[in-house]
Tab-separated table of C-alpha atoms in Angstrom:
chain	number	residue	atom	x	y	z
Q	1	UNK	CA	-0.232	3.489	0.471
Q	2	UNK	CA	0.820	7.244	0.487
Q	3	UNK	CA	3.262	8.645	2.489
Q	4	UNK	CA	3.860	12.802	2.106
Q	5	UNK	CA	6.524	13.618	0.298
Q	6	UNK	CA	10.723	15.191	1.234
Q	7	UNK	CA	12.103	16.749	-2.041
Q	8	UNK	CA	14.827	15.126	-3.635
Q	9	UNK	CA	17.931	16.339	-3.459
Q	10	UNK	CA	19.417	16.070	-6.869
Q	11	UNK	CA	19.057	18.088	-10.263
Q	12	UNK	CA	16.762	17.977	-12.161
Q	13	UNK	CA	15.928	16.170	-15.527
Q	14	UNK	CA	13.189	16.535	-18.554
Q	15	UNK	CA	10.443	14.505	-19.225
Q	16	UNK	CA	10.209	12.099	-16.551
Q	17	UNK	CA	6.927	13.284	-16.191
Q	18	UNK	CA	3.402	13.613	-17.365
Q	19	UNK	CA	1.301	15.828	-15.994
Q	20	UNK	CA	-2.642	16.720	-15.700
Q	21	UNK	CA	-3.874	19.386	-14.328
Q	22	UNK	CA	-8.236	20.115	-13.542
Q	23	UNK	CA	-10.192	20.169	-10.657
Q	24	UNK	CA	-12.372	17.398	-9.386
Q	25	UNK	CA	-15.839	17.025	-10.762
Q	26	UNK	CA	-17.245	14.197	-8.784
Q	27	UNK	CA	-16.007	11.303	-6.594
Q	28	UNK	CA	-16.229	8.124	-5.651
Q	29	UNK	CA	-15.843	5.098	-3.851
Q	30	UNK	CA	-15.557	1.552	-5.838
Q	31	UNK	CA	-16.269	-1.640	-3.357
Q	32	UNK	CA	-14.745	-4.660	-4.309
Q	33	UNK	CA	-14.981	-7.874	-1.836
Q	34	UNK	CA	-13.904	-11.859	-2.315
Q	35	UNK	CA	-14.848	-14.666	-0.264
Q	36	UNK	CA	-14.237	-18.161	0.820
Q	37	UNK	CA	-15.470	-21.298	2.731
Q	38	UNK	CA	-13.482	-23.714	4.121
Q	39	UNK	CA	-14.963	-26.927	6.556
Q	40	UNK	CA	-18.326	-24.427	7.608
Q	41	UNK	CA	-15.851	-21.440	8.211
Q	42	UNK	CA	-15.997	-18.437	5.661
Q	43	UNK	CA	-14.421	-15.212	5.266
Q	44	UNK	CA	-14.514	-12.031	3.441
Q	45	UNK	CA	-12.036	-9.261	2.290
Q	46	UNK	CA	-13.407	-6.217	1.341
Q	47	UNK	CA	-12.113	-2.727	-0.047
Q	48	UNK	CA	-12.412	0.470	-1.153
Q	49	UNK	CA	-10.690	2.865	-3.838
Q	50	UNK	CA	-11.508	6.197	-4.952
Q	51	UNK	CA	-13.985	7.330	-7.843
Q	52	UNK	CA	-12.898	10.176	-9.497
Q	53	UNK	CA	-13.720	12.677	-12.182
Q	54	UNK	CA	-11.916	15.005	-13.411
Q	55	UNK	CA	-11.946	17.978	-15.893
Q	56	UNK	CA	-8.604	19.684	-16.921
Q	57	UNK	CA	-8.262	22.344	-17.812
Q	58	UNK	CA	-8.752	22.742	-21.106
Q	59	UNK	CA	-12.643	21.374	-19.946
Q	60	UNK	CA	-11.548	17.369	-20.906
Q	61	UNK	CA	-13.593	14.908	-18.768
Q	62	UNK	CA	-11.253	11.926	-17.171
Q	63	UNK	CA	-11.621	9.125	-14.804
Q	64	UNK	CA	-9.091	7.835	-12.886
Q	65	UNK	CA	-9.610	4.741	-9.975
Q	66	UNK	CA	-6.313	5.056	-7.626
Q	67	UNK	CA	-5.923	4.885	-3.914
Q	68	UNK	CA	-3.429	8.581	-4.582
Q	69	UNK	CA	-6.906	9.977	-5.389
Q	70	UNK	CA	-8.607	9.425	-1.953
Q	71	UNK	CA	-6.517	12.266	-0.548
Q	72	UNK	CA	-8.946	14.855	-2.619
Q	73	UNK	CA	-12.459	16.121	-2.210
Q	74	UNK	CA	-14.763	17.429	-5.100
Q	75	UNK	CA	-14.392	20.576	-5.790
Q	76	UNK	CA	-10.405	20.639	-5.409
Q	77	UNK	CA	-7.648	21.750	-7.366
Q	78	UNK	CA	-5.309	18.778	-8.351
Q	79	UNK	CA	-2.092	18.182	-10.419
Q	80	UNK	CA	-1.998	14.143	-11.293
Q	81	UNK	CA	1.729	12.884	-12.654
Q	82	UNK	CA	2.055	9.383	-14.621
Q	83	UNK	CA	5.589	8.167	-15.060
Q	84	UNK	CA	6.986	8.413	-18.680
Q	85	UNK	CA	9.138	5.157	-19.532
Q	86	UNK	CA	7.897	1.507	-18.411
Q	87	UNK	CA	3.961	0.743	-17.436
Q	88	UNK	CA	3.033	4.621	-17.519
Q	89	UNK	CA	1.833	3.936	-14.176
Q	90	UNK	CA	0.236	6.596	-12.234
Q	91	UNK	CA	3.244	7.308	-9.255
Q	92	UNK	CA	2.107	11.049	-6.978
Q	93	UNK	CA	-1.336	12.971	-7.378
Q	94	UNK	CA	-0.565	16.758	-5.646
Q	95	UNK	CA	-3.463	18.285	-3.983
Q	96	UNK	CA	-2.755	21.851	-5.158
Q	97	UNK	CA	-6.057	23.117	-2.695
Q	98	UNK	CA	-4.486	21.961	0.371
Q	99	UNK	CA	-1.191	22.366	-0.663
Q	100	UNK	CA	0.061	18.722	-0.267
Q	101	UNK	CA	0.929	16.044	-2.255
Q	102	UNK	CA	1.599	12.405	-2.197
Q	103	UNK	CA	3.049	9.688	-3.878
Q	104	UNK	CA	3.481	5.658	-4.001
Q	105	UNK	CA	5.787	4.022	-1.911
Q	106	UNK	CA	7.751	2.609	-4.722
Q	107	UNK	CA	8.283	6.546	-5.210
Q	108	UNK	CA	8.615	7.883	-1.512
Q	109	UNK	CA	10.908	5.195	0.136
Q	110	UNK	CA	14.708	4.471	-1.283
Q	111	UNK	CA	16.173	1.313	-0.855
Q	112	UNK	CA	17.229	0.067	2.804
Q	113	UNK	CA	20.208	-2.641	3.416
Q	114	UNK	CA	17.476	-4.832	3.967
Q	115	UNK	CA	16.164	-4.420	0.399
Q	116	UNK	CA	19.796	-4.886	-0.964
Q	117	UNK	CA	20.358	-7.389	1.229
Q	118	UNK	CA	17.177	-10.067	0.016
Q	119	UNK	CA	17.767	-8.873	-3.616
Q	120	UNK	CA	21.311	-9.801	-3.273
Q	121	UNK	CA	19.978	-13.594	-1.500
Q	122	UNK	CA	18.058	-13.643	-4.817
Q	123	UNK	CA	20.446	-12.542	-7.253
Q	124	UNK	CA	23.164	-14.977	-5.837
Q	125	UNK	CA	20.349	-18.201	-6.022
Q	126	UNK	CA	20.645	-16.913	-9.023
Q	127	UNK	CA	23.951	-16.653	-9.896
Q	128	UNK	CA	25.561	-19.832	-8.608
Q	129	UNK	CA	25.073	-22.157	-11.270
Q	130	UNK	CA	26.996	-19.786	-13.717
Q	131	UNK	CA	29.679	-18.781	-11.106
Q	132	UNK	CA	30.288	-21.951	-10.751
Q	133	UNK	CA	31.350	-22.851	-14.054
Q	134	UNK	CA	33.164	-19.339	-14.340
Q	135	UNK	CA	35.051	-20.311	-10.565
Q	136	UNK	CA	36.019	-23.978	-11.853
Q	137	UNK	CA	37.347	-22.460	-15.541
Q	138	UNK	CA	39.327	-19.511	-13.084
Q	139	UNK	CA	40.532	-22.141	-11.565
Q	140	UNK	CA	41.583	-24.385	-13.204
Q	141	UNK	CA	43.376	-21.435	-15.414
Q	142	UNK	CA	45.178	-20.345	-12.779
Q	143	UNK	CA	46.640	-22.912	-10.388
Q	144	UNK	CA	46.771	-25.522	-13.667
Q	145	UNK	CA	45.183	-27.740	-11.118
Q	146	UNK	CA	43.076	-30.505	-12.607
Q	147	UNK	CA	39.939	-30.943	-10.328
Q	148	UNK	CA	37.887	-34.719	-11.624
Q	149	UNK	CA	42.121	-36.070	-10.701
Q	150	UNK	CA	44.239	-34.574	-8.046
Q	151	UNK	CA	40.098	-33.283	-5.700
Q	152	UNK	CA	38.330	-30.584	-4.281
Q	153	UNK	CA	40.136	-28.799	-1.664
Q	154	UNK	CA	38.342	-27.388	0.754
Q	155	UNK	CA	38.987	-23.343	0.381
Q	156	UNK	CA	37.784	-24.007	-4.005
Q	157	UNK	CA	33.555	-24.544	-2.635
Q	158	UNK	CA	34.842	-21.422	0.608
Q	159	UNK	CA	36.850	-19.492	-2.801
Q	160	UNK	CA	33.015	-20.403	-4.972
Q	161	UNK	CA	30.916	-19.347	-2.380
Q	162	UNK	CA	32.853	-15.434	-1.599
Q	163	UNK	CA	32.527	-15.084	-5.441
Q	164	UNK	CA	28.412	-15.815	-5.324
Q	165	UNK	CA	27.790	-13.888	-2.240
Q	166	UNK	CA	29.868	-10.861	-3.072
Q	167	UNK	CA	28.515	-10.380	-6.907
Q	168	UNK	CA	25.289	-10.708	-5.631
Q	169	UNK	CA	25.541	-7.897	-3.284
Q	170	UNK	CA	27.460	-5.336	-5.133
Q	171	UNK	CA	24.799	-6.455	-8.594
Q	172	UNK	CA	21.867	-5.701	-5.612
Q	173	UNK	CA	23.805	-2.318	-4.799
Q	174	UNK	CA	23.867	-0.982	-8.043
Q	175	UNK	CA	20.735	-2.180	-9.426
Q	176	UNK	CA	19.288	0.080	-6.066
Q	177	UNK	CA	21.601	2.330	-5.896
Q	178	UNK	CA	20.023	3.112	-9.959
Q	179	UNK	CA	16.687	2.767	-8.979
Q	180	UNK	CA	17.122	5.066	-6.197
Q	181	UNK	CA	18.743	8.185	-8.727
Q	182	UNK	CA	15.826	7.769	-10.807
Q	183	UNK	CA	13.165	7.981	-7.945
Q	184	UNK	CA	15.216	11.290	-6.404
Q	185	UNK	CA	14.728	12.854	-10.364
Q	186	UNK	CA	11.492	11.615	-10.276
Q	187	UNK	CA	10.569	14.019	-6.784
Q	188	UNK	CA	12.884	16.379	-7.756
Q	189	UNK	CA	11.124	17.266	-11.279
Q	190	UNK	CA	7.131	16.626	-9.761
Q	191	UNK	CA	8.575	18.975	-6.448
Q	192	UNK	CA	9.533	20.857	-9.075
Q	193	UNK	CA	6.198	21.535	-11.753
Q	194	UNK	CA	4.361	21.548	-8.061
Q	195	UNK	CA	6.328	24.662	-7.434
Q	196	UNK	CA	5.986	26.141	-10.863
Q	197	UNK	CA	1.883	25.151	-10.647
Q	198	UNK	CA	1.306	27.077	-6.954
Q	199	UNK	CA	2.918	30.470	-8.887
Q	200	UNK	CA	1.079	30.200	-11.926
Q	201	UNK	CA	-2.440	30.205	-9.088
Q	202	UNK	CA	-0.733	32.485	-7.117
Q	203	UNK	CA	-1.099	34.609	-10.574
Q	204	UNK	CA	-4.742	33.898	-10.865
């Protein structure tokens, strides 16, 4: 899935991306399929991935196979962007001939409340036992109550659940905020590079 790009709103950070510019030499499609049969009934799924050959500005040819490359055809001038960190995935493609650029949903879409809640739920599961150990220590240290002898009061479990839930949501929000900040910085840098490429194309 590709999404037309909104411009970012944060200061430009350098060296977040690697960019290659060039011309599309040829375009094809790689079609893959899989099928299965169960109780005499079968099904098949077919997918098609754009298969592109690019000649960069130094004359070297490169093979790029990605759904993002579906927005170009033979003869178009394009810029292809990779993220410099992690797996260095192809994250965006600008078609300089049509004056449009496209990016992965993971680049273009900021976090939603639903995303924060879902990640928070997963974190709550992971934090349940560590927080329970901390909570037992904290209650014993502050109140001096020996829970093994006095019994566990109702507020103990309620407090534990509140602590787990609030910690998980706070951590999820911090993680997603960091991811959003990086996405916006990437979008800004990509937009800045595209503007420079457009200006260069206009002068030639």
